[in-house]
Coordinates of C-alpha atoms in Angstrom, one line a residue:
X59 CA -11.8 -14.1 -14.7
X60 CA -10.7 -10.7 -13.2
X61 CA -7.0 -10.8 -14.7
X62 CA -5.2 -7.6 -14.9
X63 CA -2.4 -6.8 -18.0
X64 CA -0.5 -4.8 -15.7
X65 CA -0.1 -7.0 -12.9
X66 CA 0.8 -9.7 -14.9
X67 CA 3.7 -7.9 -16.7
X68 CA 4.9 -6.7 -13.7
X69 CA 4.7 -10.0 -12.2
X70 CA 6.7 -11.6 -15.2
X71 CA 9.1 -9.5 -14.9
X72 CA 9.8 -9.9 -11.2
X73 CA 10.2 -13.3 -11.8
X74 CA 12.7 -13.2 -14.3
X75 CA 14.3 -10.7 -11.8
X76 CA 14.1 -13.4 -8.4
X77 CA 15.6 -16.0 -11.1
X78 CA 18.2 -13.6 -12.1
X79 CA 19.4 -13.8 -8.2
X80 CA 20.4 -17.2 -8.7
X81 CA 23.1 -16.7 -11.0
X82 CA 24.4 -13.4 -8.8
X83 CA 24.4 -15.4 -5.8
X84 CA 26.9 -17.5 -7.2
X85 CA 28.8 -15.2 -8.1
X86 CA 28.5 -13.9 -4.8
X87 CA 29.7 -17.0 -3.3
X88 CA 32.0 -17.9 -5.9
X89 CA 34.3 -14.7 -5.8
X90 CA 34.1 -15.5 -1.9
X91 CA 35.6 -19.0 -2.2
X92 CA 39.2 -20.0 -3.0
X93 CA 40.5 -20.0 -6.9
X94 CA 40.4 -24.0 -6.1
X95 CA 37.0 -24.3 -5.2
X96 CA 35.2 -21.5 -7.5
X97 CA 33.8 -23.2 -10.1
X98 CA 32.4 -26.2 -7.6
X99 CA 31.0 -23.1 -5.2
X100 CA 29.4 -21.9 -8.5
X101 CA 27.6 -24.7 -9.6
X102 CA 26.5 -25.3 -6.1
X103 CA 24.4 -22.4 -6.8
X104 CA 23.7 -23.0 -10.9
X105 CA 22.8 -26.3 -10.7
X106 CA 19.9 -25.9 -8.7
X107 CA 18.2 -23.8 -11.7
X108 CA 17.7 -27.3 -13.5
X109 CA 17.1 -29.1 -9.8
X110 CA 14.4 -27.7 -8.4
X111 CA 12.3 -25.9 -11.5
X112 CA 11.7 -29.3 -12.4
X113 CA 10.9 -30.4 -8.4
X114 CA 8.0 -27.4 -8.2
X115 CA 5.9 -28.7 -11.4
X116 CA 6.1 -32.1 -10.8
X117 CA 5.4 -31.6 -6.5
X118 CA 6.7 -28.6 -5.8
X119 CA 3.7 -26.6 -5.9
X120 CA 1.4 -28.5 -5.1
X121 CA 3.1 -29.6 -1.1
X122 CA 3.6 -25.6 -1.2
X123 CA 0.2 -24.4 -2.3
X124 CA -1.9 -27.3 -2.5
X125 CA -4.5 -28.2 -0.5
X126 CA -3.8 -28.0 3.1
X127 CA -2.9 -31.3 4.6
X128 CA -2.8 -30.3 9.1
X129 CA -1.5 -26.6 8.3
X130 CA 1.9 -28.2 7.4
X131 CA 2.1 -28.9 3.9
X132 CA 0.0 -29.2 0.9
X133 CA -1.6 -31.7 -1.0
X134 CA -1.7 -33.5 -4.1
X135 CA -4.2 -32.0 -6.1
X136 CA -1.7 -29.6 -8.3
X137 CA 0.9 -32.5 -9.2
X138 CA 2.4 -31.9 -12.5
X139 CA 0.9 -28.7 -11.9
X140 CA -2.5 -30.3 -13.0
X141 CA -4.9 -27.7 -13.2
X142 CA -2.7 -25.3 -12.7
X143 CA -3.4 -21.9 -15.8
X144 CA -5.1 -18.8 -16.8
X145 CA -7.6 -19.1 -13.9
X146 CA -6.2 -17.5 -11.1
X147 CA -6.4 -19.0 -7.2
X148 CA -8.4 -16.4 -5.3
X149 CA -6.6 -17.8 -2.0
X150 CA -3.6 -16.2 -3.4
X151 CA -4.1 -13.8 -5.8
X152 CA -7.2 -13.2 -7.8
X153 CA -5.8 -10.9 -10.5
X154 CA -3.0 -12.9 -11.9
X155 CA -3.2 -16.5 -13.3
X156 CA -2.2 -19.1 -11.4
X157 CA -0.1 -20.5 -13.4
X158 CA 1.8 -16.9 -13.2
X159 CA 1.6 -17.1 -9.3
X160 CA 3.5 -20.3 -9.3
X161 CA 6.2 -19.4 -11.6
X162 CA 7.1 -16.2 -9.7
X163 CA 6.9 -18.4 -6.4
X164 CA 9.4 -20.9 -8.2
X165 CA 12.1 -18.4 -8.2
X166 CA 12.2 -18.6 -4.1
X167 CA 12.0 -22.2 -4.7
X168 CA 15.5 -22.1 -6.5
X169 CA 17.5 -19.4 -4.4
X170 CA 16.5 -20.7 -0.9
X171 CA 18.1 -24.0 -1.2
X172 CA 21.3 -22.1 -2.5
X173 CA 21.7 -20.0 0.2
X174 CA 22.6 -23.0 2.1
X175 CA 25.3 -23.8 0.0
X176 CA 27.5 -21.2 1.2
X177 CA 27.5 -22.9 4.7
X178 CA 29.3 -26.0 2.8
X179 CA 31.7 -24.7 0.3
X180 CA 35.3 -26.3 -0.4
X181 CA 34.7 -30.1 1.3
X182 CA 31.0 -31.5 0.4
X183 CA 30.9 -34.2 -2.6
X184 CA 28.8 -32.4 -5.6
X185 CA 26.9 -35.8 -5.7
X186 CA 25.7 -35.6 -1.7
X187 CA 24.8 -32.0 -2.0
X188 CA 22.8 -32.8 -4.8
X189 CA 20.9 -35.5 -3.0
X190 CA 21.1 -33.2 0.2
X191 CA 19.0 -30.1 -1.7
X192 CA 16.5 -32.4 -3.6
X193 CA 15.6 -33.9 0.5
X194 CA 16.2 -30.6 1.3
X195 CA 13.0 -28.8 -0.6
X196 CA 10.8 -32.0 0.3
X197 CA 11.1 -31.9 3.9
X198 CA 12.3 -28.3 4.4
X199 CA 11.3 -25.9 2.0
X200 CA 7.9 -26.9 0.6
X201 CA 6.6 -27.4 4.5
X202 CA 7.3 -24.1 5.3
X203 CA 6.4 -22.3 2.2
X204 CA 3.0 -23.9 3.2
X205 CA 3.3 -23.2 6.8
X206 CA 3.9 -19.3 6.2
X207 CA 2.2 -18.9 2.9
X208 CA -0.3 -21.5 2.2
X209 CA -3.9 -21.4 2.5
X210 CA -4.5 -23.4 6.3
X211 CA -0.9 -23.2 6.9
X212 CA 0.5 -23.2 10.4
X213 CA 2.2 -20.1 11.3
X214 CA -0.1 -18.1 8.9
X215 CA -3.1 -19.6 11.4
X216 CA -0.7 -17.8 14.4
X217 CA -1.7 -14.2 12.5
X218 CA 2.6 -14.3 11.8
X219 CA 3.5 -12.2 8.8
X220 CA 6.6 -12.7 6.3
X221 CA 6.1 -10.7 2.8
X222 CA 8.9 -12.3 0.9
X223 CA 10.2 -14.9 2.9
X224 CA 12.4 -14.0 6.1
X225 CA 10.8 -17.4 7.6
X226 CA 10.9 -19.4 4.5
X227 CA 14.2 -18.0 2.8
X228 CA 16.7 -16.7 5.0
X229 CA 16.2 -18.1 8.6
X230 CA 15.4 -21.5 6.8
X231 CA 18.2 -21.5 4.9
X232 CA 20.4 -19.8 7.5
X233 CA 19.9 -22.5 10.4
X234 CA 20.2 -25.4 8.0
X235 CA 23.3 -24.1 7.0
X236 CA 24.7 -23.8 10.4
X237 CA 23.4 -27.4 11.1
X238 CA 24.9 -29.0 8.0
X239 CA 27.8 -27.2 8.0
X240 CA 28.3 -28.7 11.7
X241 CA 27.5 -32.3 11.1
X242 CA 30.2 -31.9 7.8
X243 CA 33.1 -30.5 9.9
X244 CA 35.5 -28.2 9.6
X245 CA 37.7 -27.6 6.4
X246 CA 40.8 -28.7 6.3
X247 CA 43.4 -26.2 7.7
X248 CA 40.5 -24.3 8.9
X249 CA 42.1 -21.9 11.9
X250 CA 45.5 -22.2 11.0
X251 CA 45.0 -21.0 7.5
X252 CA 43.6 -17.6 6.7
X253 CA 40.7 -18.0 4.3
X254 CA 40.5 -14.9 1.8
X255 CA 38.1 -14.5 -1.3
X256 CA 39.9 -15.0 -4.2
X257 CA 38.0 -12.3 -6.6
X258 CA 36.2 -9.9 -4.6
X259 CA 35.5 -7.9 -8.2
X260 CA 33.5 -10.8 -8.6
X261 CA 31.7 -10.9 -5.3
X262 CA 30.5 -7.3 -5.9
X263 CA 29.3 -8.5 -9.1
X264 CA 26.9 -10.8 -7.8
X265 CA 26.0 -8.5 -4.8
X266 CA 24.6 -5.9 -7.5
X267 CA 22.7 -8.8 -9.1
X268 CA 21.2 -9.5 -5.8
X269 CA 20.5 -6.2 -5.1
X270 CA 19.0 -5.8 -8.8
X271 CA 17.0 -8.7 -8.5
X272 CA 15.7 -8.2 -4.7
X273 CA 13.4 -5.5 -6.2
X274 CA 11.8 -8.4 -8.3
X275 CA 11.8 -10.1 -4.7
X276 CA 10.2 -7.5 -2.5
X277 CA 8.5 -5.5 -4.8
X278 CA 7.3 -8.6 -6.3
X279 CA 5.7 -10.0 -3.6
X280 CA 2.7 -7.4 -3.6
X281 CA 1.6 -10.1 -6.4
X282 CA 0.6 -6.5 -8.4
X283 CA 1.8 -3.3 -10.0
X284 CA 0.2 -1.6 -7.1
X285 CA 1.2 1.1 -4.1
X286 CA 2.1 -1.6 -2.3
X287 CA 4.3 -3.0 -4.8
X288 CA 6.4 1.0 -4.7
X289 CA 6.5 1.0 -1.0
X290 CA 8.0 -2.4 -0.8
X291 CA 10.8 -1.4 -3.4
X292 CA 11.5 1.7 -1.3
X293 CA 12.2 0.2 1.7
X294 CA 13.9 -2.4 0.6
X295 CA 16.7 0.1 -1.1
X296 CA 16.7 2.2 1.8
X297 CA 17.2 -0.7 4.1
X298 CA 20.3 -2.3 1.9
X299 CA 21.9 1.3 1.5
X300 CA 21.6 2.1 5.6
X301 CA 23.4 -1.6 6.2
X302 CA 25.8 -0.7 3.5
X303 CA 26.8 2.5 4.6
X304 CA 26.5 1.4 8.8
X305 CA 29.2 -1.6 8.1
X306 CA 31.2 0.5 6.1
X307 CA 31.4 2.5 9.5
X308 CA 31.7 -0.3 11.8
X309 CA 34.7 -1.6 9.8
X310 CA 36.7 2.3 9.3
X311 CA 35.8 2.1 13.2
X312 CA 37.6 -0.8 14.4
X313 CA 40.2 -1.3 10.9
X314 CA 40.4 2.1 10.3
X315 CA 39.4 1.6 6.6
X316 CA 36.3 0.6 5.0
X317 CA 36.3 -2.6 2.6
X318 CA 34.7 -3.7 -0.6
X319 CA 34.3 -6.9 0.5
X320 CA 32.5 -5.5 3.8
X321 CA 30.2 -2.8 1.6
X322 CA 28.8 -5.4 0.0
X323 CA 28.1 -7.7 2.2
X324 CA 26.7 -4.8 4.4
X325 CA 24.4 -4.3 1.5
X326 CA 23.5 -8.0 1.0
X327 CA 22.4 -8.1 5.2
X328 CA 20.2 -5.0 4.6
X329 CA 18.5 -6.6 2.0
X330 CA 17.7 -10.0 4.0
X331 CA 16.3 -8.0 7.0
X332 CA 14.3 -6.2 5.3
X333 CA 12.5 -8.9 3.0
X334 CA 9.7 -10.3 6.1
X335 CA 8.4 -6.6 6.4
X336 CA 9.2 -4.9 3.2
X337 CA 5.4 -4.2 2.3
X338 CA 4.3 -3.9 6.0
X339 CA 6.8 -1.7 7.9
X340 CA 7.0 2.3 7.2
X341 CA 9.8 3.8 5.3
X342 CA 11.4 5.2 8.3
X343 CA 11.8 2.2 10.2
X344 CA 13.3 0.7 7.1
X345 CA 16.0 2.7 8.0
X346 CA 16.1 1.1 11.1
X347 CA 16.1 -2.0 10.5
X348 CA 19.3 -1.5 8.1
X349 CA 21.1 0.2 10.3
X350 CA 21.1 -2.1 12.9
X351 CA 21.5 -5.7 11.0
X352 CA 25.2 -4.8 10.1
X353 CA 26.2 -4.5 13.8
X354 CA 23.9 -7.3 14.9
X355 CA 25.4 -10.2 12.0
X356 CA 28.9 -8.2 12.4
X357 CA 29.0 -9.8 15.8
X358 CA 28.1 -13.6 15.2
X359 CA 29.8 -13.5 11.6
X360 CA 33.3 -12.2 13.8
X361 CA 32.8 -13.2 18.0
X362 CA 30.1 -16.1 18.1
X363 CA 31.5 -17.4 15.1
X364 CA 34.9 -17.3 16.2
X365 CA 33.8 -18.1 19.9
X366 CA 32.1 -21.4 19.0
X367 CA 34.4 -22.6 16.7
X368 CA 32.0 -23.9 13.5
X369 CA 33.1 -23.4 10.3
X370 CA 29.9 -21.5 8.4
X371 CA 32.5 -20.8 5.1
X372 CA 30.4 -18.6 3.4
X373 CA 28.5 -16.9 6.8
X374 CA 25.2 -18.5 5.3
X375 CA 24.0 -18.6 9.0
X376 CA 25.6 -14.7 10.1
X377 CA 23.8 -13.3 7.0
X378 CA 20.8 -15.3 5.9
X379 CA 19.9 -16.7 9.2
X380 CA 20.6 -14.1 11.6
X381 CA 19.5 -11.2 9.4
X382 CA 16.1 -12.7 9.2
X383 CA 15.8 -13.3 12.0
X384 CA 16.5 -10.0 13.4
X385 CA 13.9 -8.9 10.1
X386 CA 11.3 -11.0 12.0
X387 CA 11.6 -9.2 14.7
X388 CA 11.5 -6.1 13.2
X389 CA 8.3 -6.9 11.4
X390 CA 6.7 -7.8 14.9
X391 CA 8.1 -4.1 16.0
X392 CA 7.3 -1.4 13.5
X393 CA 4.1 -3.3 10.8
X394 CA 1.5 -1.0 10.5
X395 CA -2.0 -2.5 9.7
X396 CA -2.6 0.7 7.2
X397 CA 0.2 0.0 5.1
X398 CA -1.1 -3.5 4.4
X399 CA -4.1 -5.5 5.4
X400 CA -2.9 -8.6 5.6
X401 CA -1.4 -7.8 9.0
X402 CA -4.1 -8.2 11.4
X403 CA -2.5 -6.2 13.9
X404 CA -0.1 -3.6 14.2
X405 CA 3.2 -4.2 15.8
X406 CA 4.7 -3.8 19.4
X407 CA 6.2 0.2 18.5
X408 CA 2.1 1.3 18.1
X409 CA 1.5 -0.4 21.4
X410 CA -0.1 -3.8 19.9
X411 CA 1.8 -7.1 21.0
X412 CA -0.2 -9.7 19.3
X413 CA 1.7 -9.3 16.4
X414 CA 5.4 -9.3 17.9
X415 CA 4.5 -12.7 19.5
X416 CA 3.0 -14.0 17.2
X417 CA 6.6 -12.8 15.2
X418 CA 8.5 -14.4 17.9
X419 CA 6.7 -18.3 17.6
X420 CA 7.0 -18.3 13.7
X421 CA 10.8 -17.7 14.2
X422 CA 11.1 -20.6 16.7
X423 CA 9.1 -22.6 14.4
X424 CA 10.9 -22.4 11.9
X425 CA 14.5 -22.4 13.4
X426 CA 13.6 -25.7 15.3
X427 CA 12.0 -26.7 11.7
X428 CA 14.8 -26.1 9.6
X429 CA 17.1 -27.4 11.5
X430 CA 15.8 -31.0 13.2
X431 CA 14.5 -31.9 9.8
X432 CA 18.0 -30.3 8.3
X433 CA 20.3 -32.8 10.9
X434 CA 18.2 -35.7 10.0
X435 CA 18.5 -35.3 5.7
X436 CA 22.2 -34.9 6.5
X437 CA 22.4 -37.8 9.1
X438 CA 20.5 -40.5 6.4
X439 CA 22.4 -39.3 3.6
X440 CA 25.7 -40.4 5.6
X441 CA 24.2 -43.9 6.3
X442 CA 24.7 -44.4 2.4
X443 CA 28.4 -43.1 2.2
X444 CA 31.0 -40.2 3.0
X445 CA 29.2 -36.8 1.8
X446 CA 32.6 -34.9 2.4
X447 CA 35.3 -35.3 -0.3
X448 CA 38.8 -37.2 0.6
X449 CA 41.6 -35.3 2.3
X450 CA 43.8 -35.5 -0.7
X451 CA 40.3 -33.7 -3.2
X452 CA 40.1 -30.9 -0.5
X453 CA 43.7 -30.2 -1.1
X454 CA 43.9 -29.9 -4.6
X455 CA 40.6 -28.2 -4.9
X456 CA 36.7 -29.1 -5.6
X457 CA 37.3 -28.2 -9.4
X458 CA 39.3 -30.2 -10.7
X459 CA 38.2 -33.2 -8.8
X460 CA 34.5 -32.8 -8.4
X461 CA 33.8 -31.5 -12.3
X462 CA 37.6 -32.2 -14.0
X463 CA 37.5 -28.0 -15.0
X464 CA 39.7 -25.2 -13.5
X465 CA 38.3 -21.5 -13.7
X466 CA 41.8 -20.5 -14.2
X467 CA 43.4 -23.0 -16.5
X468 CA 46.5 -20.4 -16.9
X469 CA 47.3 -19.7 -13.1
X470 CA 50.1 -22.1 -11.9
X471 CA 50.6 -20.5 -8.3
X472 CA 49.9 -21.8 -4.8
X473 CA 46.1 -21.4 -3.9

């Protein structure tokens, strides 16, 4: 075994950090919903800690990483991660167990399927959604964590690169958010009501823990306390702080003041475009690539949003999915080969295009992926029974009659 100390504390570490994201996220959401629905948009996020850490090591893993079944999933050789220890997999990384390099890989496993949740906050029975995000990792999640990262896997055949997981995170997560969030309808009231977080103190909260923990994301994801591993972290604060700042001055620009609630979500988009090509890109174009994701998800979050009429609660879609995507893009545009040499070729600003289609077909992929397989979990899950709550539940709020628990037991005001 070639096992390296460092690597492998760093490596811990970033895991705990990527599972720390979890709980900030719901947060993050939870400060975004209404003081009725809080705790239910929280444990949206929470429970899926317990959900699918126990998915990965009994299949998780092993349809992720195991041997490759037609470069769209894996096979069955790591079940109950059999196998699975101290010897590392050279196909993935040779310096740090394996049974390290799925642990850190089960932290993606946990967040992506929250990130959907925001799409469906304030109307989905708790019980649906928790059958909707078991299906969802089966037939979403693990495929394209093969697909992108897997040894034989599809879109890494197509020479597509995605450090961290703009494919298999955000757009993923993003478009079958949109798509379920569709099929579920609107919320009641929804355009005659105006919508506001409840405790944006608490949604900055969970921004910084996202923020905090992305390091353990990106920087993570050079699977090594390496150069690779610095440059990653660099760019990915540069890009979050350039979104921050650039939707702080798209909002003084057309409200005339800059808001919490917008710096931190400007922050949040930075980080999401800049995950796919963290350790590829140069600094400089991280700068880029933050400035321009708050205009670009400022537009479908307000106009397409508006224009189209679908009621995304949380902007899931406007953050996660359009945010990677536009980070996919930018992979395809500014990777440079010499930063990292898992990109075989550089992208379309140093005059290669190989790479930028190659970005192009992994994001269709996995947007016509995510969401097909995303309409048809949803579509069998209603054969067995409503998944949306009654009329009379929405209206007196997901927490008391989805979990029989109010966040503010003291508070006897109109919500």
């Amino acid at each position: 075994m070639d096992l390296n100390f460092a690597d492998i504390s760093f490596i811990l570490i970033c895991s705990a950090l990527v599972f720390f994201m979890t709980p900030g996220l719901a947060f993050f959401y939870g400060g975004m919903a209404r003081r009725k629905n809080v705790l239910n948009t929280i444990m949206s996020s929470f429970f899926i800690c317990g959900l699918a850490s126990v998915m990965w090591v009994l299949i998780g893993y092993s349809l992720s990483f195991g041997t490759d079944f037609h470069g769209i999933i894996g096979g069955f050789n790591y079940i109950g991660l059999s196998g699975v220890g101290a010897e590392p997999n050279s196909a993935y990384a040779s310096n740090i167990p394996q049974l390290l390099f799925a642990a850190f890989q089960m932290m993606f496993a946990i967040i992506t399927p929250a990130l959907v949740t925001g799409s469906l906050v304030g109307r989905m029975k708790f019980s649906s959604l928790f059958v909707f995000v078991a299906a969802w990792l089966i037939l979403v999640y693990y495929p394209l964590a093969h697909m992108v990262w897997g040894d034989g896997g599809l879109i890494r055949a197509l020479g597509a690169v995605d450090f961290a997981g703009g494919n298999v995170v955000h757009i993923s997560s993003g478009v079958s958010g949109l798509v379920a969030c569709i099929i579920l309808g609107k919320r009641r009231e929804y355009g005659m009501l105006s919508y506001k977080p409840h405790n944006i103190p608490l949604v900055v909260l969970g921004a910084a823990l996202l923020w905090f923990g992305w390091f353990g994301f990106n920087a993570g994801s050079a699977l090594g306390a390496n150069e690779l591993a610095i440059h990653a972290f660099m760019t990915t604060n540069t890009s979050a702080a350039c979104a921050m700042l650039t939707w702080m001055l798209i909002e003084k620009v057309k409200h005339g003041k800059p808001t919490v609630l917008g710096a931190a979500t400007g922050a949040v988009v930075g980080l999401v475009a800049i995950t796919p090509g963290a350790g590829f890109v140069p600094l400089w174009s991280s700068i880029i690539i933050g400035a321009l994701v708050s205009p670009i998800c400022f537009f479908f979050m307000g106009k397409v949003k508006s224009k189209f009429g679908y009621d995304d609660a949380l902007d899931a879609f406007g953050c996660h999915g359009i945010g990677g995507i536009w980070g996919g893009i930018a992979t395809g545009l500014f990777t440079q080969k010499s930063i990292n040499s898992a990109a075989q070729w550089n992208g379309l600003f140093f005059g290669d295009t190989k790479l930028f289609v190659a970005q192009i077909m992994s994001i269709i992929i996995t947007i016509v992926f995510a969401g097909v397989m995303t309409f048809i979990i949803v579509k069998v899950i209603k054969l067995f029974g409503d998944i949306r709550v009654s009329e009379d539940s929405e209206a007196e709020g997901l927490d008391i009659t989805e979990h029989s628990e109010s966040a503010y037991p003291s508070f006897n005001g109109l919500d």
